[in-house]
Coordinates of C-alpha atoms in Angstrom, one line a residue:
M246 CA 0.0 0.0 0.0
T247 CA 1.2 3.5 -0.8
Y248 CA 0.0 6.8 0.6
E249 CA 0.5 10.5 0.0
A250 CA 3.0 11.7 2.6
G251 CA 3.6 15.3 1.6
S252 CA 4.6 17.7 -1.1
Y253 CA 7.9 19.7 -1.3
D254 CA 9.9 21.8 -3.7
V255 CA 13.1 19.8 -3.2
I256 CA 13.7 16.3 -1.8
V257 CA 17.2 15.3 -0.8
V258 CA 17.9 11.6 -0.5
G259 CA 20.7 10.9 1.9
A260 CA 22.3 13.0 4.7
G261 CA 26.0 12.5 4.3
H262 CA 28.4 15.3 3.4
A263 CA 26.8 15.9 0.0
G264 CA 23.2 15.6 1.4
V265 CA 23.6 18.1 4.2
E266 CA 25.0 20.8 1.9
A267 CA 22.3 20.1 -0.7
G268 CA 19.5 20.3 1.9
L269 CA 20.8 23.4 3.6
A270 CA 21.4 25.2 0.2
S271 CA 17.9 24.6 -1.2
A272 CA 16.2 25.4 2.1
R273 CA 18.2 28.7 2.5
L274 CA 17.1 29.7 -1.0
G275 CA 13.5 29.5 0.1
A276 CA 12.6 26.1 -1.3
K277 CA 10.6 23.9 0.9
T278 CA 13.0 21.0 1.4
L279 CA 12.7 17.4 2.7
M280 CA 15.7 15.3 3.6
I281 CA 15.3 11.6 3.9
T282 CA 18.1 9.4 5.4
I283 CA 18.3 5.7 6.3
N284 CA 19.5 6.5 9.8
L285 CA 19.2 9.9 11.6
D286 CA 22.1 8.9 13.9
M287 CA 24.4 8.9 10.9
V288 CA 23.9 12.5 9.6
A289 CA 27.2 13.9 8.4
F290 CA 29.0 10.8 9.7
M291 CA 32.7 10.3 8.9
P292 CA 33.0 6.6 8.1
C293 CA 36.7 7.0 7.1
N294 CA 39.3 9.6 8.0
P295 CA 38.1 12.0 10.8
S296 CA 39.5 15.1 9.0
V297 CA 38.5 17.9 6.7
G298 CA 40.7 19.7 4.2
G299 CA 44.2 19.1 2.8
P300 CA 45.7 19.8 -0.6
A301 CA 43.0 21.0 -3.0
K302 CA 40.3 19.7 -0.7
G303 CA 40.9 22.5 1.9
I304 CA 40.4 25.0 -0.9
V305 CA 37.0 23.4 -1.7
V306 CA 35.9 23.8 1.9
R307 CA 36.8 27.5 1.7
E308 CA 34.8 27.7 -1.6
I309 CA 31.8 26.0 0.0
D310 CA 32.0 28.7 2.8
A311 CA 32.4 31.6 0.3
L312 CA 29.2 30.4 -1.4
G313 CA 27.2 30.1 1.8
G314 CA 27.7 26.4 2.7
E315 CA 28.1 24.8 6.1
M316 CA 31.2 22.5 6.1
G317 CA 33.7 25.2 7.0
K318 CA 31.6 26.7 9.9
N319 CA 31.0 23.2 11.3
I320 CA 34.7 22.0 11.3
D321 CA 35.7 25.4 12.8
K322 CA 33.4 24.6 15.8
T323 CA 34.3 21.0 16.2
H324 CA 38.0 20.4 15.3
I325 CA 40.6 19.0 17.7
Q326 CA 43.6 20.2 15.5
M327 CA 44.2 22.7 12.7
R328 CA 47.2 23.0 10.4
M329 CA 48.2 25.0 7.3
L330 CA 50.0 22.7 4.9
N331 CA 52.7 23.6 2.4
T332 CA 53.5 26.9 4.1
G333 CA 57.0 26.7 2.6
K334 CA 55.6 26.7 -0.9
G335 CA 53.7 29.2 -3.0
P336 CA 50.2 30.4 -2.2
A337 CA 48.6 28.2 -5.0
V338 CA 49.3 25.0 -3.1
R339 CA 48.7 26.1 0.5
A340 CA 45.8 24.4 2.2
L341 CA 44.2 24.1 5.6
R342 CA 43.6 20.7 7.2
A343 CA 41.6 20.0 10.4
Q344 CA 41.4 16.9 12.5
A345 CA 37.8 16.5 13.4
D346 CA 36.0 15.4 16.6
K347 CA 33.9 13.1 14.4
F348 CA 31.0 12.8 16.9
T349 CA 30.7 16.5 17.7
Y350 CA 31.0 17.2 14.0
Q351 CA 27.9 15.1 13.1
H352 CA 25.9 16.3 16.1
E353 CA 26.5 20.0 15.3
M354 CA 25.7 19.4 11.6
K355 CA 22.4 17.6 12.6
K356 CA 21.6 20.6 14.8
A357 CA 22.1 22.9 11.9
L358 CA 19.7 20.8 9.8
E359 CA 17.1 20.6 12.5
N360 CA 17.2 24.4 13.1
E361 CA 16.8 25.3 9.4
P362 CA 13.3 26.8 9.0
N363 CA 12.6 25.5 5.5
L364 CA 14.0 22.0 6.1
T365 CA 12.3 18.8 7.2
L366 CA 14.6 15.9 8.3
I367 CA 13.1 12.4 8.5
Q368 CA 14.3 8.8 8.7
G369 CA 13.3 6.5 5.8
M370 CA 14.6 4.3 3.0
V371 CA 13.9 5.6 -0.5
E372 CA 13.4 2.7 -2.9
R373 CA 11.9 4.3 -6.0
L374 CA 11.7 7.6 -7.8
M375 CA 8.3 8.8 -9.1
V376 CA 9.1 9.4 -12.8
E377 CA 6.5 10.5 -15.4
N378 CA 7.3 11.3 -19.0
G379 CA 11.0 11.5 -18.3
E380 CA 10.5 13.9 -15.3
C381 CA 11.1 13.1 -11.6
K382 CA 8.1 14.0 -9.6
G383 CA 9.1 12.7 -6.2
V384 CA 10.2 9.5 -4.3
M385 CA 8.6 6.5 -2.7
T386 CA 10.0 4.9 0.5
Q387 CA 10.1 1.3 1.8
T388 CA 7.0 1.9 3.8
G389 CA 5.0 3.0 0.8
A390 CA 5.1 6.8 1.6
V391 CA 5.0 8.9 -1.5
Y392 CA 6.6 12.3 -1.3
S393 CA 6.0 14.6 -4.3
S394 CA 8.4 17.4 -5.3
K395 CA 9.5 19.6 -8.1
T396 CA 13.1 18.4 -8.0
V397 CA 15.0 15.5 -6.3
V398 CA 18.7 15.3 -5.3
I399 CA 20.2 11.8 -4.7
T400 CA 23.2 11.7 -2.4
T401 CA 23.5 8.1 -1.4
G402 CA 27.3 7.9 -0.9
T403 CA 28.5 4.3 -0.7
F404 CA 25.2 2.8 0.3
L405 CA 24.0 1.7 -3.1
R406 CA 24.2 -2.1 -3.1
G407 CA 27.0 -1.7 -0.5
E408 CA 29.0 -4.8 0.4
I409 CA 31.6 -4.9 3.2
I410 CA 34.6 -7.2 2.6
L411 CA 36.9 -8.3 5.5
G412 CA 39.3 -11.1 4.6
E413 CA 37.2 -14.1 3.5
L414 CA 34.0 -12.5 4.9
K415 CA 31.6 -10.6 2.5
Y416 CA 28.2 -9.3 3.4
S417 CA 25.6 -6.7 2.3
S418 CA 26.0 -3.5 4.2
G419 CA 26.5 0.3 4.0
P420 CA 29.5 1.9 5.8
N421 CA 30.0 1.1 9.5
N422 CA 27.6 -1.8 9.3
Q423 CA 24.6 0.4 8.3
Q424 CA 21.7 -0.9 6.3
P425 CA 22.5 -0.7 2.5
S426 CA 20.3 0.7 -0.2
I427 CA 19.6 -2.1 -2.7
K428 CA 16.2 -1.4 -4.4
L429 CA 17.1 2.2 -5.3
S430 CA 20.2 1.0 -7.1
E431 CA 18.1 -1.5 -9.1
H432 CA 15.5 1.2 -9.9
L433 CA 18.2 3.5 -11.3
Q434 CA 19.2 0.7 -13.7
E435 CA 15.6 0.3 -14.7
L436 CA 15.5 4.0 -15.5
G437 CA 18.4 3.5 -17.9
F438 CA 21.3 4.8 -15.8
E439 CA 24.7 3.1 -16.4
L440 CA 26.2 2.1 -13.1
V441 CA 29.8 1.1 -12.2
R442 CA 31.2 -0.8 -9.2
F443 CA 33.7 1.1 -7.1
K444 CA 35.5 0.2 -3.9
T445 CA 37.0 2.2 -1.0
G446 CA 38.4 1.1 2.3
T447 CA 39.2 2.1 5.8
P448 CA 41.9 1.2 8.3
P449 CA 41.6 -0.3 11.8
R450 CA 40.9 1.8 14.9
V451 CA 42.9 1.1 18.0
N452 CA 42.7 2.0 21.7
S453 CA 44.8 5.0 22.6
H454 CA 45.6 3.6 26.1
S455 CA 47.4 0.7 24.4
I456 CA 49.7 2.9 22.3
D457 CA 53.3 3.7 23.4
Y458 CA 53.5 7.3 22.1
S459 CA 57.2 7.5 23.2
K460 CA 58.1 5.5 20.1
T461 CA 56.3 7.9 17.8
E462 CA 56.8 11.5 16.6
I463 CA 54.4 14.2 17.8
Q464 CA 52.5 16.2 15.1
P465 CA 51.0 19.2 16.9
G466 CA 48.5 21.7 15.4
D467 CA 49.5 25.3 14.4
D468 CA 50.0 27.9 17.2
V469 CA 48.4 30.6 15.0
P470 CA 44.6 30.7 15.1
R471 CA 43.2 29.3 11.8
A472 CA 39.7 28.9 10.4
F473 CA 38.0 27.6 7.2
S474 CA 35.0 29.9 7.4
Y475 CA 35.2 33.6 6.7
E476 CA 32.6 34.1 9.4
T477 CA 34.5 32.4 12.3
T478 CA 35.5 34.7 15.1
K479 CA 36.0 32.2 18.0
Y480 CA 39.0 29.9 17.7
I481 CA 39.7 26.5 19.4
T482 CA 43.1 26.8 21.3
D483 CA 43.2 23.5 23.2
Q484 CA 44.3 21.2 20.3
L485 CA 45.1 17.5 20.5
P486 CA 48.3 16.2 18.7
C487 CA 48.5 13.5 16.1
W488 CA 51.4 11.1 16.1
L489 CA 53.7 9.7 13.3
T490 CA 55.2 6.2 13.1
Y491 CA 56.2 3.9 10.2
T492 CA 55.8 0.4 8.8
N493 CA 59.0 -1.6 8.4
E494 CA 60.5 -4.7 6.8
E495 CA 58.7 -7.0 9.2
T496 CA 55.3 -5.4 8.4
H497 CA 55.9 -5.8 4.6
T498 CA 57.0 -9.4 4.9
L499 CA 53.9 -10.2 7.0
I500 CA 51.7 -8.6 4.3
D501 CA 53.5 -10.3 1.4
N502 CA 53.1 -13.7 3.2
N503 CA 49.3 -13.1 3.5
L504 CA 48.5 -11.7 0.1
H505 CA 46.7 -15.0 -0.8
R506 CA 44.2 -14.1 2.0
S507 CA 43.6 -10.6 0.7
P508 CA 40.3 -10.1 -1.0
M509 CA 42.0 -7.6 -3.3
Y510 CA 44.3 -10.3 -4.7
S511 CA 42.0 -13.4 -4.3
G512 CA 39.5 -11.9 -6.8
M513 CA 36.8 -11.4 -4.1
I514 CA 36.9 -7.6 -4.7
K515 CA 35.6 -6.6 -8.2
G516 CA 35.2 -2.9 -7.7
T517 CA 37.9 -0.3 -8.7
G518 CA 39.6 1.3 -5.8
P519 CA 41.0 4.8 -5.3
R520 CA 44.5 5.3 -6.9
Y521 CA 45.5 8.1 -4.5
C522 CA 44.4 6.4 -1.3
P523 CA 45.6 2.8 -1.8
S524 CA 45.4 0.0 0.8
I525 CA 48.5 -1.0 2.7
E526 CA 48.7 -4.3 0.8
D527 CA 48.5 -2.3 -2.5
K528 CA 51.3 0.1 -1.3
V529 CA 53.6 -2.8 -0.3
V530 CA 53.1 -4.6 -3.7
R531 CA 53.3 -1.4 -5.9
F532 CA 56.2 0.2 -4.0
N533 CA 58.2 -2.8 -3.0
D534 CA 61.4 -0.8 -3.2
K535 CA 60.3 1.4 -0.2
P536 CA 61.6 0.2 3.2
R537 CA 58.8 2.0 5.1
H538 CA 55.5 3.9 4.8
Q539 CA 54.1 6.7 7.0
I540 CA 51.4 5.8 9.6
F541 CA 49.6 8.7 11.3
L542 CA 47.8 8.0 14.6
E543 CA 44.8 10.4 14.6
P544 CA 42.4 10.7 17.6
E545 CA 38.7 10.4 16.6
G546 CA 37.5 12.8 19.2
R547 CA 37.9 14.4 22.6
N548 CA 35.6 11.9 24.4
T549 CA 36.8 8.6 22.9
Q550 CA 39.9 6.5 23.1
E551 CA 39.5 5.3 19.4
V552 CA 42.5 6.3 17.2
Y553 CA 42.3 6.1 13.4
V554 CA 45.4 4.5 11.9
Q555 CA 45.8 6.6 8.9
G556 CA 47.9 4.9 6.1
L557 CA 46.9 1.4 7.1
S558 CA 43.7 1.0 5.0
T559 CA 43.2 -2.7 4.5
S560 CA 40.7 -5.5 3.9
L561 CA 43.0 -8.3 5.1
P562 CA 41.5 -10.8 7.6
E563 CA 41.1 -9.6 11.2
D564 CA 43.9 -11.8 12.6
V565 CA 46.4 -10.6 10.0
Q566 CA 45.4 -6.9 10.8
Q567 CA 46.2 -7.5 14.5
K568 CA 49.6 -9.0 13.7
I569 CA 50.4 -6.1 11.2
L570 CA 49.6 -3.5 13.8
R571 CA 52.0 -5.1 16.3
T572 CA 55.0 -4.8 14.0
I573 CA 54.7 -1.0 14.0
P574 CA 56.8 1.0 16.5
G575 CA 54.5 2.2 19.3
L576 CA 51.8 -0.4 18.5
E577 CA 53.6 -3.5 19.8
N578 CA 50.9 -4.1 22.5
V579 CA 48.0 -2.3 20.8
Q580 CA 44.4 -3.3 21.2
M581 CA 42.4 -3.2 17.9
M582 CA 38.9 -1.9 18.6
R583 CA 37.6 -2.1 15.0
A584 CA 39.1 -3.9 12.1
G585 CA 39.6 -2.2 8.7
Y586 CA 37.5 -3.2 5.8
A587 CA 36.8 -2.6 2.1
I588 CA 33.4 -1.5 0.8
E589 CA 32.1 -2.0 -2.7
Y590 CA 29.2 0.1 -4.0
D591 CA 27.4 1.3 -7.1
A592 CA 28.1 4.7 -8.7
I593 CA 26.6 6.3 -11.8
V594 CA 28.8 7.0 -14.8
P595 CA 29.0 10.8 -14.3
T596 CA 29.0 11.7 -18.0
Q597 CA 25.3 11.1 -17.7
L598 CA 25.0 14.5 -16.0
W599 CA 24.7 18.1 -17.2
P600 CA 27.1 20.8 -15.6
T601 CA 24.2 21.7 -13.2
L602 CA 24.4 18.0 -11.9
E603 CA 21.0 17.3 -13.3
T604 CA 20.8 13.9 -15.0
K605 CA 20.4 13.8 -18.8
N606 CA 18.1 10.7 -18.5
V607 CA 15.6 12.1 -16.1
K608 CA 14.6 15.8 -15.8
N609 CA 14.5 17.5 -12.4
L610 CA 16.7 14.7 -10.9
Y611 CA 20.2 15.6 -9.6
T612 CA 23.0 13.5 -8.1
A613 CA 25.9 14.5 -5.9
G614 CA 28.8 13.0 -3.9
Q615 CA 30.2 9.5 -4.1
I616 CA 27.3 8.3 -6.3
N617 CA 29.0 10.4 -9.0
G618 CA 32.2 8.5 -8.6
T619 CA 34.2 10.7 -6.3
S620 CA 36.0 10.0 -3.0
G621 CA 36.3 12.4 -0.1
Y622 CA 34.0 14.3 2.2
E623 CA 35.0 17.7 0.6
E624 CA 34.4 16.6 -3.0
A625 CA 31.0 15.3 -1.9
A626 CA 30.1 18.5 0.0
G627 CA 31.1 20.7 -3.0
Q628 CA 28.8 18.8 -5.3
G629 CA 26.0 18.7 -2.8
L630 CA 26.1 22.4 -2.4
M631 CA 25.9 22.9 -6.2
A632 CA 23.2 20.2 -6.8
G633 CA 21.1 21.5 -3.9
M634 CA 21.5 25.1 -5.1
N635 CA 20.5 24.2 -8.6
A636 CA 17.6 22.0 -7.5
G637 CA 16.4 24.8 -5.3
L638 CA 16.8 27.5 -7.9
K639 CA 15.0 25.4 -10.5
S640 CA 12.1 24.6 -8.1
I641 CA 11.4 28.3 -7.5
G642 CA 11.8 29.2 -11.1
K643 CA 15.2 30.9 -11.0
E644 CA 18.2 30.4 -13.3
E645 CA 20.7 27.6 -12.3
V646 CA 24.4 28.2 -11.6
I647 CA 27.4 26.6 -13.3
L648 CA 30.9 27.2 -12.0
S649 CA 33.6 27.2 -14.6
R650 CA 37.1 25.7 -14.3
S651 CA 38.5 29.2 -13.7
D652 CA 36.0 30.0 -11.0
A653 CA 36.6 27.3 -8.4
Y654 CA 38.0 23.9 -7.7
I655 CA 34.4 22.8 -7.5
G656 CA 34.1 23.8 -11.1
V657 CA 37.2 21.7 -12.0
L658 CA 35.7 18.8 -10.1
I659 CA 32.3 18.9 -11.8
D660 CA 33.7 19.6 -15.3
D661 CA 36.2 16.6 -15.0
L662 CA 33.4 14.3 -13.9
I663 CA 30.8 15.2 -16.5
T664 CA 33.3 15.7 -19.4
K665 CA 35.9 13.0 -18.9
G666 CA 34.1 10.6 -16.6
T667 CA 36.2 8.5 -14.2
N668 CA 37.2 4.9 -14.2
E669 CA 38.2 5.0 -10.4
P670 CA 37.0 6.9 -7.4
Y671 CA 38.0 10.5 -8.3
R672 CA 40.0 12.7 -6.0
L673 CA 40.7 16.4 -6.4
L674 CA 44.4 17.3 -6.8
T675 CA 46.0 20.7 -7.3
S676 CA 47.5 19.3 -10.5
R677 CA 44.0 18.9 -12.0
A678 CA 43.4 22.7 -12.0
E679 CA 45.1 24.5 -14.9
Y680 CA 44.3 27.9 -13.2
R681 CA 45.5 26.9 -9.7
L682 CA 47.3 30.2 -9.2
L683 CA 43.9 31.9 -9.4
L684 CA 42.1 29.2 -7.3
R685 CA 43.9 29.7 -4.0
H686 CA 42.9 29.1 -0.4
D687 CA 43.3 32.8 0.5
N688 CA 41.1 34.3 -2.2
A689 CA 38.0 32.0 -2.2
D690 CA 35.8 34.8 -0.9
L691 CA 37.0 37.2 -3.6
R692 CA 36.1 34.6 -6.2
L693 CA 32.8 33.4 -5.0
T694 CA 31.1 35.7 -2.3
E695 CA 29.5 37.9 -5.0
L696 CA 27.9 34.8 -6.6
G697 CA 26.8 33.5 -3.2
Y698 CA 25.1 36.8 -2.4
K699 CA 23.5 37.1 -5.9
V700 CA 22.0 33.6 -5.5
G701 CA 20.8 34.3 -2.0
L702 CA 23.0 32.1 0.2
I703 CA 25.2 35.0 1.6
R704 CA 23.5 37.3 4.1
E705 CA 23.5 41.1 3.6
E706 CA 25.7 41.7 6.7
R707 CA 28.4 39.3 5.6
Y708 CA 28.3 40.8 2.1
E709 CA 28.8 44.3 3.4
K710 CA 31.9 43.2 5.4
F711 CA 33.2 41.5 2.2
L712 CA 32.8 44.8 0.2
V713 CA 34.7 46.7 3.0
K714 CA 37.6 44.1 2.8
K715 CA 37.6 44.3 -1.0
Q716 CA 37.9 48.1 -1.0
A717 CA 40.6 48.0 1.7
I718 CA 42.7 45.7 -0.5
E719 CA 42.4 48.0 -3.6
E720 CA 43.1 51.1 -1.5
E721 CA 46.3 49.7 0.0
K722 CA 47.5 48.4 -3.4
N723 CA 47.0 51.9 -4.9
R724 CA 48.8 53.4 -2.0
L725 CA 51.9 51.2 -2.5
Q726 CA 51.8 51.9 -6.2
G727 CA 51.7 55.6 -5.6
I728 CA 54.6 55.9 -3.2
I729 CA 58.3 56.2 -4.3
I730 CA 60.8 54.8 -1.8
K731 CA 64.1 56.5 -2.1
P732 CA 67.5 54.9 -1.4
A733 CA 67.9 56.4 2.2
S734 CA 70.3 54.7 4.6
E735 CA 67.6 52.9 6.6
V736 CA 66.0 51.6 3.4
Q737 CA 69.4 50.2 2.1
A738 CA 70.1 48.7 5.5
L739 CA 66.8 46.8 5.6
I740 CA 67.2 45.5 2.0
K741 CA 70.8 44.4 2.8
S742 CA 69.7 42.7 6.0
Q743 CA 67.3 40.6 3.9
G744 CA 70.0 39.6 1.4
G745 CA 68.8 41.9 -1.4
S746 CA 70.8 44.3 -3.6
E747 CA 70.7 48.0 -2.6
L748 CA 68.7 50.5 -4.5
K749 CA 70.4 52.6 -7.2
D750 CA 67.4 55.0 -7.5
G751 CA 63.9 55.6 -6.2
I752 CA 61.5 52.7 -6.6
R753 CA 57.7 52.3 -6.2
A754 CA 56.8 50.6 -3.0
S755 CA 54.8 48.0 -5.0
D756 CA 57.9 47.2 -7.1
L757 CA 60.1 46.8 -4.0
L758 CA 57.5 44.4 -2.6
K759 CA 57.8 42.2 -5.7
R760 CA 61.4 41.4 -4.7
P761 CA 61.5 37.8 -3.4
E762 CA 63.3 38.8 -0.2
M763 CA 60.8 41.6 0.7
T764 CA 57.5 41.1 2.6
Y765 CA 54.6 43.4 3.3
E766 CA 55.9 43.8 6.9
H767 CA 59.2 45.2 5.5
I768 CA 57.4 47.7 3.4
Q769 CA 55.2 48.7 6.3
K770 CA 58.3 49.5 8.4
L771 CA 59.4 51.9 5.7
I772 CA 56.0 53.5 4.9
P773 CA 53.5 52.6 7.6
A774 CA 49.8 52.6 6.6
E775 CA 47.3 54.8 8.5
G776 CA 45.5 52.7 11.1
T777 CA 45.7 48.9 11.4
L778 CA 44.8 46.7 8.4
D779 CA 43.3 43.3 8.8
P780 CA 45.8 40.5 8.2
D781 CA 43.5 39.1 5.5
V782 CA 43.8 42.4 3.7
T783 CA 47.6 42.6 3.9
E784 CA 47.9 39.0 2.8
Q785 CA 45.9 39.7 -0.4
V786 CA 47.9 42.9 -1.0
E787 CA 51.2 41.0 -0.8
I788 CA 50.1 38.0 -2.9
Q789 CA 48.4 40.2 -5.6
I790 CA 51.4 42.4 -6.0
K791 CA 54.1 39.8 -5.8
Y792 CA 52.4 37.4 -8.3
E793 CA 50.9 40.1 -10.5
G794 CA 52.7 38.9 -13.7
Y795 CA 51.8 35.3 -13.2
I796 CA 48.2 36.2 -12.3
E797 CA 47.9 38.4 -15.4
K798 CA 49.0 35.5 -17.6
S799 CA 46.5 33.2 -16.0
L800 CA 43.7 35.7 -16.5
Q801 CA 44.7 36.0 -20.2
Q802 CA 44.4 32.2 -20.5
V803 CA 41.0 32.4 -18.9
E804 CA 39.8 35.1 -21.4
R805 CA 40.9 32.8 -24.3
L806 CA 39.0 29.9 -22.7
K807 CA 35.9 32.1 -22.3
K808 CA 35.8 32.7 -26.1
M809 CA 35.7 28.9 -26.5
E810 CA 33.1 28.6 -23.7
N811 CA 31.0 31.2 -25.5
K812 CA 31.0 29.1 -28.7
K813 CA 27.8 27.1 -27.8
I814 CA 26.9 23.8 -29.4
P815 CA 23.2 23.3 -30.1
E816 CA 21.6 20.6 -27.9
N817 CA 20.0 18.9 -30.9
I818 CA 23.2 18.7 -33.0
D819 CA 23.5 15.5 -35.1
Y820 CA 27.2 14.4 -34.9
D821 CA 26.6 11.6 -37.4
A822 CA 25.9 14.3 -40.0
I823 CA 29.3 15.9 -39.6
N824 CA 31.7 14.6 -42.3
G825 CA 35.3 14.1 -41.3
L826 CA 34.7 13.6 -37.5
A827 CA 36.6 10.5 -36.3
S828 CA 34.3 7.6 -35.2
E829 CA 35.7 7.8 -31.6
A830 CA 35.0 11.5 -31.5
K831 CA 31.4 11.0 -32.7
Q832 CA 30.8 8.3 -30.1
K833 CA 32.3 10.5 -27.2
L834 CA 30.5 13.6 -28.3
K835 CA 27.1 11.8 -28.5
E836 CA 27.7 10.4 -25.0
V837 CA 28.8 13.6 -23.3
R838 CA 26.7 16.0 -25.4
P839 CA 29.0 19.0 -24.6
L840 CA 27.4 22.5 -24.3
S841 CA 30.4 24.4 -25.7
I842 CA 33.5 24.0 -27.9
A843 CA 35.6 24.4 -24.8
Q844 CA 33.9 21.4 -23.1
A845 CA 34.1 19.4 -26.3
S846 CA 37.9 20.0 -26.5
R847 CA 38.3 18.5 -23.0
I848 CA 36.6 15.2 -23.8
S849 CA 39.1 12.3 -23.9
G850 CA 39.1 10.9 -27.5
V851 CA 38.2 14.2 -29.2
N852 CA 41.4 15.6 -30.8
P853 CA 42.1 19.1 -32.1
A854 CA 41.3 18.0 -35.7
D855 CA 37.8 17.0 -34.6
I856 CA 37.4 20.4 -32.9
S857 CA 38.4 22.2 -36.1
I858 CA 35.9 20.2 -38.1
L859 CA 33.2 20.9 -35.5
L860 CA 33.9 24.6 -35.6
V861 CA 33.7 24.8 -39.4
Y862 CA 30.4 22.9 -39.2
L863 CA 28.9 25.2 -36.6
E864 CA 30.1 28.3 -38.6
Q865 CA 28.5 27.0 -41.8
G866 CA 25.3 26.4 -40.0
R867 CA 25.4 29.9 -38.5
I868 CA 26.0 31.5 -42.0
A869 CA 23.2 29.4 -43.5
K870 CA 20.9 30.6 -40.8
I871 CA 21.8 34.3 -41.4
S872 CA 21.4 33.8 -45.2
A873 CA 18.0 32.3 -44.7
E874 CA 16.9 35.3 -42.6

């Protein structure tokens, strides 16, 4: 028996890291939103690493915050440690990483959902989508409840036909022994979606009391207060350290001797695993010349003794895991509280999505997170925000938003997925972003706050503060460009003390700042600004002046790309009618259905000759249309 259970603008299926951002975004836009999750106790749960951020990923969290999302605010309230990575390198690769109190993180996120006025959060198992004439009209749960809506966002993570594998044991399950979602996966196939089988894994957790930390190296947080969110004003100062240790020859021999019992090598695991987060058995086999691998011991929270053994992800049998742990310095007498495991799950082939994350097969249906073939909480949250934003905007009759590759790492992530697809769980890396000098940790607000405000996710008060900051940056840059510093004795002495060559003549303050040995603080000593400037302002002034030439080159590249992006491809184009296109190019173009020449040029299998032919064909069609008029 089915029954009508309610009507909404947006329904979000799942409440993991993608789901919570999707639900909050649509609700904050004014769309009446329903979130349905299998277990309310698992909202925003961290089944793997209890951390947020890191290279590229940390920049995504800043972007989520600049657009009005929740992840940055939540980790700022609930972390146990915060560190800025790559501080010795250029600004393009610096990234913040926080160790989370995983339990406080999920409780605070659940509170945010429960307190959102336009959002209803319920427990239930969605088994079918209500699809009529190719349009999604709502969902049906296991109990027969039918919820109707204008749009639906699916964020099911690794729950779709999930199976846990531990040694010779394999059973149907979502992460952390939760109930899996089986019928929804089967239903997606019925609707014509192409699914793939992916795999991810997690390491053992051990009891902190049983670790000898004297044999490990301490990894403390930063002394400087740090935050992901631009709105954070209170900082956590009592941080907990992580600890570093290493595997050794004994560890590797034990793994080698038990590979026949590993489901990865016995053939039990069929799904493709993440290249950039391999299991320990995979690392030992692939990098057999390395005498050791890093193992980080990461506390899972302030009120638990469970420690996450980062770097030891494995699906080897439980008895082997216990032996492996005890070969590692500091863990000789360790008590394993939970064994590591692998999980296989269904994901949709992401080339079946438009850049808005709406599916091409079914209108008004969006997908976000690990269902789209990604790995990582941050990648999931970034997609969730965009899918929820677009589902919400569409449901209230407003124009949807697409981030370009030059706008944000989130734009790079989505474009990579929908244009190139992925044959393994996708992870964001700085190397994937061709404009990474523009897409920095420090300037996410300058790139995206305007958009967040325009859409309706950034409040007026926050936007006003942003405008003040923006103006202060421009005023200080103009001040430095307008002042000439003469070669006075104190100037020469300062330059000399920093290892620079003395001035022969007067120089603009901005040009002096461009010297590698000079910092904004040095310039400030010579020509102090009136009043005290916010550190965020002075950081921007220094970066924008120092890297001006490189930034200008990147912006020129972006302008060239925009011309290609503006060359639109009609949605109803018949690629079979274009003479000269290679057969592989025709096949890929029909599959992806790119919206612009720029997107078409990024499709694997479409070469420059195919793009030239496509351009000529479009130009001929345009000329013919003008002649006909």
